[in-house]
Short mmCIF file of C-alpha atoms in Angstrom, two decimals:
data_model
loop_
_atom_site.label_atom_id
_atom_site.label_comp_id
_atom_site.label_asym_id
_atom_site.label_seq_id
_atom_site.Cartn_x
_atom_site.Cartn_y
_atom_site.Cartn_z
CA GLY A 367 2.18 32.28 14.71
CA GLY A 368 2.58 36.09 14.69
CA SER A 369 3.11 36.33 10.91
CA GLU A 370 -0.30 34.71 10.28
CA GLY A 371 -2.30 37.08 12.40
CA GLY A 372 -1.70 35.55 15.92
CA VAL A 373 -4.43 35.10 18.32
CA ALA A 374 -6.79 37.63 17.17
CA GLY A 375 -6.45 36.10 13.62
CA ALA A 376 -7.10 32.65 14.75
CA GLN A 377 -10.16 33.61 16.74
CA GLU A 378 -11.67 35.38 13.66
CA LEU A 379 -10.69 32.38 11.36
CA CYS A 380 -12.46 29.84 13.71
CA ARG A 381 -15.45 32.29 14.18
CA TYR A 382 -15.84 32.45 10.41
CA ALA A 383 -15.44 28.54 9.95
CA SER A 384 -17.72 27.75 12.79
CA GLU A 385 -20.66 29.84 11.38
CA ARG A 386 -20.44 27.93 8.15
CA GLY A 387 -20.41 24.67 9.72
CA VAL A 388 -16.55 23.88 9.35
CA ARG A 389 -14.26 22.77 11.88
CA LEU A 390 -10.70 23.98 12.01
CA LEU A 391 -8.22 21.52 13.80
CA PRO A 392 -4.76 23.20 14.49
CA ARG A 393 -2.17 20.81 14.10
CA ILE A 394 0.05 19.89 16.96
CA ASP A 395 3.30 18.10 17.12
CA LEU A 396 6.13 17.47 19.59
CA ASN A 397 8.34 19.77 17.30
CA GLY A 398 8.45 23.50 18.38
CA SER A 399 7.63 24.78 14.87
CA GLU A 400 4.26 22.68 14.92
CA GLY A 401 3.35 23.26 18.41
CA LEU A 402 0.41 25.45 19.98
CA PHE A 403 2.15 28.65 19.27
CA SER A 404 5.07 28.52 16.80
CA GLU A 405 6.14 32.33 16.54
CA GLY A 406 6.41 35.33 18.59
CA ASP A 407 6.40 36.10 22.18
CA HIS A 408 3.84 33.90 23.70
CA ALA A 409 3.68 31.80 26.84
CA PHE A 410 2.97 28.64 24.86
CA ASN A 411 5.54 29.18 22.11
CA LEU A 412 6.95 25.65 22.33
CA ARG A 413 10.00 26.36 20.31
CA ALA A 414 11.02 28.71 23.09
CA TRP A 415 10.15 26.32 25.82
CA ALA A 416 12.44 23.79 24.20
CA LYS A 417 15.25 26.18 23.63
CA ALA A 418 15.00 27.21 27.29
CA HIS A 419 14.83 23.57 28.65
CA PRO A 420 17.19 21.36 26.67
CA GLU A 421 16.90 18.70 29.27
CA LEU A 422 13.24 18.24 28.22
CA CYS A 423 14.04 17.67 24.43
CA ALA A 424 14.16 14.57 22.73
CA LEU A 425 17.32 12.47 22.36
CA ASP A 426 18.32 10.53 19.01
CA LYS A 427 19.71 7.31 18.72
CA ALA A 428 23.22 8.46 19.48
CA GLY A 429 21.94 10.12 22.81
CA ALA A 430 22.26 13.77 21.41
CA VAL A 431 19.64 16.38 21.83
CA ARG A 432 17.05 16.74 19.03
CA SER A 433 16.94 20.50 19.00
CA GLY A 434 13.41 22.09 19.42
CA THR A 435 11.75 18.71 19.75
CA LEU A 436 10.20 17.66 23.08
CA CYS A 437 10.26 14.30 24.76
CA PRO A 438 6.91 12.91 24.86
CA GLU A 439 7.37 11.19 28.44
CA LYS A 440 8.70 14.05 30.41
CA ILE A 441 6.05 15.19 33.15
CA GLN A 442 7.06 18.92 32.57
CA ASN A 443 6.33 18.62 28.81
CA ARG A 444 2.90 17.02 29.53
CA GLN A 445 1.92 19.66 31.72
CA ARG A 446 3.00 22.38 29.40
CA TYR A 447 0.83 20.76 26.68
CA ARG A 448 -2.02 20.35 29.21
CA GLU A 449 -2.01 23.97 30.07
CA GLY A 450 -1.51 24.90 26.47
CA LEU A 451 -4.66 22.86 25.37
CA GLN A 452 -6.49 24.60 28.22
CA TRP A 453 -5.47 28.02 26.89
CA LEU A 454 -6.34 27.00 23.19
CA PHE A 455 -9.98 25.57 23.93
CA GLN A 456 -10.70 28.75 26.28
CA ASN A 457 -9.43 31.31 23.89
CA VAL A 458 -10.00 30.03 20.38
CA ARG A 459 -13.22 28.15 18.92
CA VAL A 460 -11.16 25.24 17.46
CA GLY A 461 -13.09 22.09 16.46
CA GLY A 462 -10.41 19.83 17.89
CA VAL A 463 -6.63 19.12 17.25
CA SER A 464 -4.63 17.17 14.64
CA LEU A 465 -1.71 15.28 15.81
CA GLU A 466 1.21 14.78 13.36
CA LEU A 467 4.68 13.62 14.64
CA GLU A 468 7.40 13.81 12.03
CA PRO A 469 7.78 10.65 10.05
CA PHE A 470 8.95 7.57 12.05
CA PHE A 471 9.71 9.96 15.31
CA VAL A 472 11.33 8.09 17.95
CA CYS A 473 12.86 9.53 21.21
CA TYR A 474 15.59 7.82 22.90
CA SER A 475 15.66 9.32 26.28
CA GLU A 476 15.69 6.96 29.34
CA ASP A 477 12.22 7.68 30.07
CA CYS A 478 10.76 7.00 26.58
CA LYS A 479 13.10 3.66 26.13
CA HIS A 480 11.71 2.49 29.57
CA ALA A 481 8.14 3.39 28.57
CA ARG A 482 8.45 1.42 25.20
CA THR A 483 9.76 -1.64 27.14
CA MET A 484 6.94 -1.64 29.70
CA MET A 485 4.32 -1.45 26.84
CA GLY A 486 5.64 -4.79 25.28
CA GLY A 487 4.15 -5.96 21.96
CA ARG A 488 5.29 -6.11 18.37
CA ASP A 489 4.75 -2.39 17.20
CA PRO A 490 7.70 -0.41 15.93
CA ASP A 491 9.25 2.01 18.46
CA TYR A 492 7.74 5.07 16.36
CA SER A 493 4.10 3.52 16.83
CA LYS A 494 4.56 3.18 20.49
CA ASP A 495 5.71 6.89 20.87
CA LEU A 496 2.77 7.95 18.95
CA ALA A 497 0.28 5.92 20.79
CA ARG A 498 1.40 7.34 24.26
CA PHE A 499 1.58 11.01 22.94
CA ALA A 500 -1.70 10.64 20.98
CA ALA A 501 -3.61 8.99 23.94
CA PHE A 502 -2.38 11.70 26.22
CA VAL A 503 -3.57 14.64 24.05
CA ALA A 504 -7.10 12.86 23.11
CA GLU A 505 -7.71 12.41 26.78
CA GLU A 506 -6.90 15.88 27.65
CA VAL A 507 -8.94 17.37 24.65
CA GLN A 508 -11.89 15.14 25.54
CA LYS A 509 -11.90 16.72 29.09
CA LEU A 510 -11.86 20.28 27.59
CA ASP A 511 -14.58 19.60 24.99
CA PRO A 512 -16.25 16.08 24.71
CA LYS A 513 -17.47 17.06 21.21
CA ALA A 514 -14.11 18.03 19.78
CA TRP A 515 -12.48 16.05 17.22
CA VAL A 516 -8.94 14.47 17.58
CA THR A 517 -7.14 12.92 14.62
CA TYR A 518 -3.59 11.47 14.41
CA ALA A 519 -1.47 10.45 11.55
CA SER A 520 -0.41 6.71 11.77
CA GLY A 521 2.46 7.15 9.21
CA THR A 522 1.63 4.06 7.37
CA GLY A 523 -1.01 2.52 5.14
CA PHE A 524 -3.57 0.10 6.61
CA ASP A 525 -2.76 -3.12 4.59
CA VAL A 526 -0.19 -5.60 5.86
CA ASP A 527 2.68 -4.87 3.27
CA SER A 528 2.48 -1.18 4.01
CA ILE A 529 2.70 -1.77 7.79
CA GLN A 530 5.60 -4.33 7.46
CA SER A 531 7.69 -2.35 5.05
CA SER A 532 7.30 0.80 7.03
CA ALA A 533 8.42 -0.95 10.22
CA ALA A 534 11.07 -3.03 8.75
CA ALA A 535 13.98 -0.54 9.33
CA MET A 536 13.11 -0.56 13.16
CA MET A 537 12.24 -4.16 13.88
CA PRO A 538 14.84 -6.91 14.77
CA VAL A 539 15.96 -8.99 11.97
CA GLY A 540 13.29 -11.72 11.31
CA GLN A 541 10.76 -9.88 13.49
CA ARG A 542 7.51 -8.65 11.85
CA ALA A 543 5.24 -5.72 13.15
CA ALA A 544 1.98 -6.58 14.76
CA PHE A 545 -0.94 -6.89 12.31
CA PRO A 546 -3.42 -5.23 12.97
CA PRO A 547 -1.26 -2.79 14.75
CA GLU A 548 -1.37 -2.64 18.38
CA PHE A 549 -1.28 1.32 18.88
CA ILE A 550 -4.93 1.31 17.82
CA GLN A 551 -6.06 -0.27 20.95
CA LYS A 552 -3.78 2.14 23.13
CA ILE A 553 -5.53 5.44 21.82
CA PRO A 554 -9.12 6.29 22.78
CA GLU A 555 -11.33 5.07 19.91
CA PHE A 556 -13.07 8.23 19.62
CA ALA A 557 -9.82 9.52 17.92
CA LEU A 558 -9.85 9.50 14.01
CA VAL A 559 -6.57 7.51 12.84
CA GLN A 560 -5.19 8.88 9.57
CA TRP A 561 -4.00 6.18 7.20
CA GLU A 562 -1.55 7.02 4.27
CA LEU A 563 -3.07 6.10 0.94
CA MET A 564 -0.26 7.21 -1.22
CA PRO A 565 2.15 4.16 -0.64
CA MET A 566 -0.92 1.93 -1.31
CA LEU A 567 -1.73 3.71 -4.44
CA LYS A 568 1.86 3.61 -5.70
CA ALA A 569 2.16 -0.01 -4.90
CA GLY A 570 -0.94 -0.89 -6.83
CA VAL A 571 -2.84 -2.38 -3.87
CA TRP A 572 -5.78 -0.06 -4.10
CA PRO A 573 -8.50 -0.78 -3.57
CA SER A 574 -7.30 -3.09 -0.81
CA PRO A 575 -8.74 -6.36 0.26
CA PHE A 576 -7.78 -5.04 3.81
CA LYS A 577 -10.15 -2.93 5.93
CA ALA A 578 -8.58 0.01 7.97
CA SER A 579 -8.12 -0.86 11.85
CA GLY A 580 -9.76 1.29 14.46
CA LYS A 581 -13.33 2.35 15.15
CA HIS A 582 -12.87 5.64 13.35
CA SER A 583 -10.46 5.96 10.20
CA ILE A 584 -9.87 8.30 7.51
CA GLY A 585 -7.46 8.28 4.54
CA SER A 586 -4.76 10.77 3.83
CA TRP A 587 -3.28 11.15 0.48
CA SER A 588 -1.41 13.87 -1.65
CA LEU A 589 -3.26 16.27 -3.90
CA GLY A 590 -0.95 18.32 -6.15
CA ALA A 591 1.79 18.64 -3.51
CA ARG A 592 4.52 18.93 -5.91
CA PRO A 593 7.54 21.24 -6.32
CA ALA A 594 6.67 24.58 -8.01
CA ALA A 595 9.00 23.62 -11.24
CA THR A 596 7.12 20.53 -11.86
CA ARG A 597 4.17 20.58 -14.43
CA PRO A 598 0.90 20.09 -12.43
CA GLU A 599 -1.25 17.21 -13.27
CA ILE A 600 -5.02 16.60 -12.82
CA TYR A 601 -5.85 13.60 -10.90
CA CYS A 602 -9.25 12.70 -11.99
CA ARG A 603 -9.08 8.93 -12.24
CA ARG A 604 -6.97 8.59 -9.10
CA MET A 605 -9.61 10.61 -7.03
CA GLU A 606 -12.53 8.49 -8.57
CA ASP A 607 -10.47 5.43 -7.26
CA VAL A 608 -9.92 6.75 -3.97
CA THR A 609 -13.45 8.03 -3.33
CA HIS A 610 -15.32 5.11 -4.71
CA HIS A 611 -13.47 2.73 -2.41
CA THR A 612 -13.37 4.89 0.61
CA ILE A 613 -16.37 3.33 2.57
CA SER A 614 -15.71 -0.21 1.52
CA SER A 615 -12.11 0.12 3.25
CA ASN A 616 -13.83 1.23 6.57
CA LEU A 617 -12.75 5.00 6.05
CA GLU A 618 -15.12 7.53 7.30
CA GLY A 619 -13.48 10.43 5.26
CA LEU A 620 -10.47 11.75 3.43
CA VAL A 621 -7.69 14.25 4.12
CA ALA A 622 -6.11 15.65 0.97
CA SER A 623 -2.80 17.25 1.68
CA ALA A 624 -2.27 20.27 -0.77
CA GLY A 625 1.04 21.95 -1.28
CA ARG A 626 -0.18 24.48 -4.11
CA ALA A 627 -2.42 27.55 -3.99
CA PRO A 628 -5.33 27.30 -6.56
CA ASP A 629 -3.81 30.05 -8.79
CA ASN A 630 -2.88 27.49 -11.33
CA PRO A 631 -5.88 26.07 -13.35
CA ALA A 632 -4.75 22.42 -12.98
CA THR A 633 -4.49 22.72 -9.16
CA GLU A 634 -7.75 24.57 -8.85
CA LEU A 635 -9.50 21.81 -10.99
CA ASN A 636 -8.04 19.20 -8.62
CA TYR A 637 -9.71 20.90 -5.67
CA LEU A 638 -12.87 21.34 -7.36
CA ILE A 639 -13.08 17.56 -8.66
CA PHE A 640 -12.03 16.34 -5.15
CA SER A 641 -14.72 18.47 -3.49
CA GLU A 642 -17.36 17.10 -5.96
CA LEU A 643 -16.30 13.48 -5.54
CA ALA A 644 -15.95 13.65 -1.65
CA PHE A 645 -19.45 15.00 -1.78
CA ASN A 646 -20.71 12.43 -4.23
CA PRO A 647 -18.36 9.52 -5.17
CA ALA A 648 -20.91 8.31 -7.80
CA ALA A 649 -20.65 11.69 -9.74
CA ASP A 650 -20.24 11.40 -13.27
CA LEU A 651 -17.10 13.56 -14.10
CA ASP A 652 -18.23 14.17 -17.64
CA GLU A 653 -21.44 15.70 -16.29
CA VAL A 654 -19.43 17.69 -13.75
CA PHE A 655 -17.09 19.12 -16.34
CA ARG A 656 -19.82 19.90 -18.77
CA PHE A 657 -22.34 21.64 -16.25
CA LYS A 658 -20.27 22.66 -13.30
CA LEU A 659 -16.47 23.46 -14.27
#
């Protein structure tokens, strides 16, 4: 967006990262505030696009327009994303894209309802909408750069209880969601699916006897994303648990969402410890504290 340096700032940041072997994956959503360009006077400001075309917006269950959120099935929206992705890869050296729909997003336009019916299966509706949007974006990105990474958030853990509990509110009474989930088969296998680890950690089912579905999977969890008024904590043992069991769960990597800047010592310690354990899950934390931190 314009407040964060705009195109020139993005180009400089990506160049800096690329020179150091780091991939930057901008987040892309159906919501205008998380689209290709979220602020300013730009051709691919999706917030402005949604405002100008309310007929292309997603609908809620009551049939009302979801302001600023685009219907994933409209041909015009898909063409807009196609053109936007072309612009992005031609003008900024991104390493790929990260797709993240708002939690349990479902569009109730006639186009989406028909598309879900045609898909069939026992996935919840939000997984069906995710599958169609993620498959479309992944295929477009691969055309532009076969080496680019595409990652998408599943919105659930990978164990059977997480999948059933997250889908329960959207499934008919007595019907269970598919396990393993069917959306995995509908999205190109080169895409990296992000599984939510926090529900599994909170439920005490980590490490899990289940393995993550999909050819390429990564785990996503929260690292110190707490309100500013809350006392920060250091998550040494939780990080050990997560990193120690990542590979055995068929996870190829970890994403740690972080809502805090490292100006607080506890927060900075979390980042440094996670960095160490991600690089070497067998690291002895006593040694790390004594000789590195």
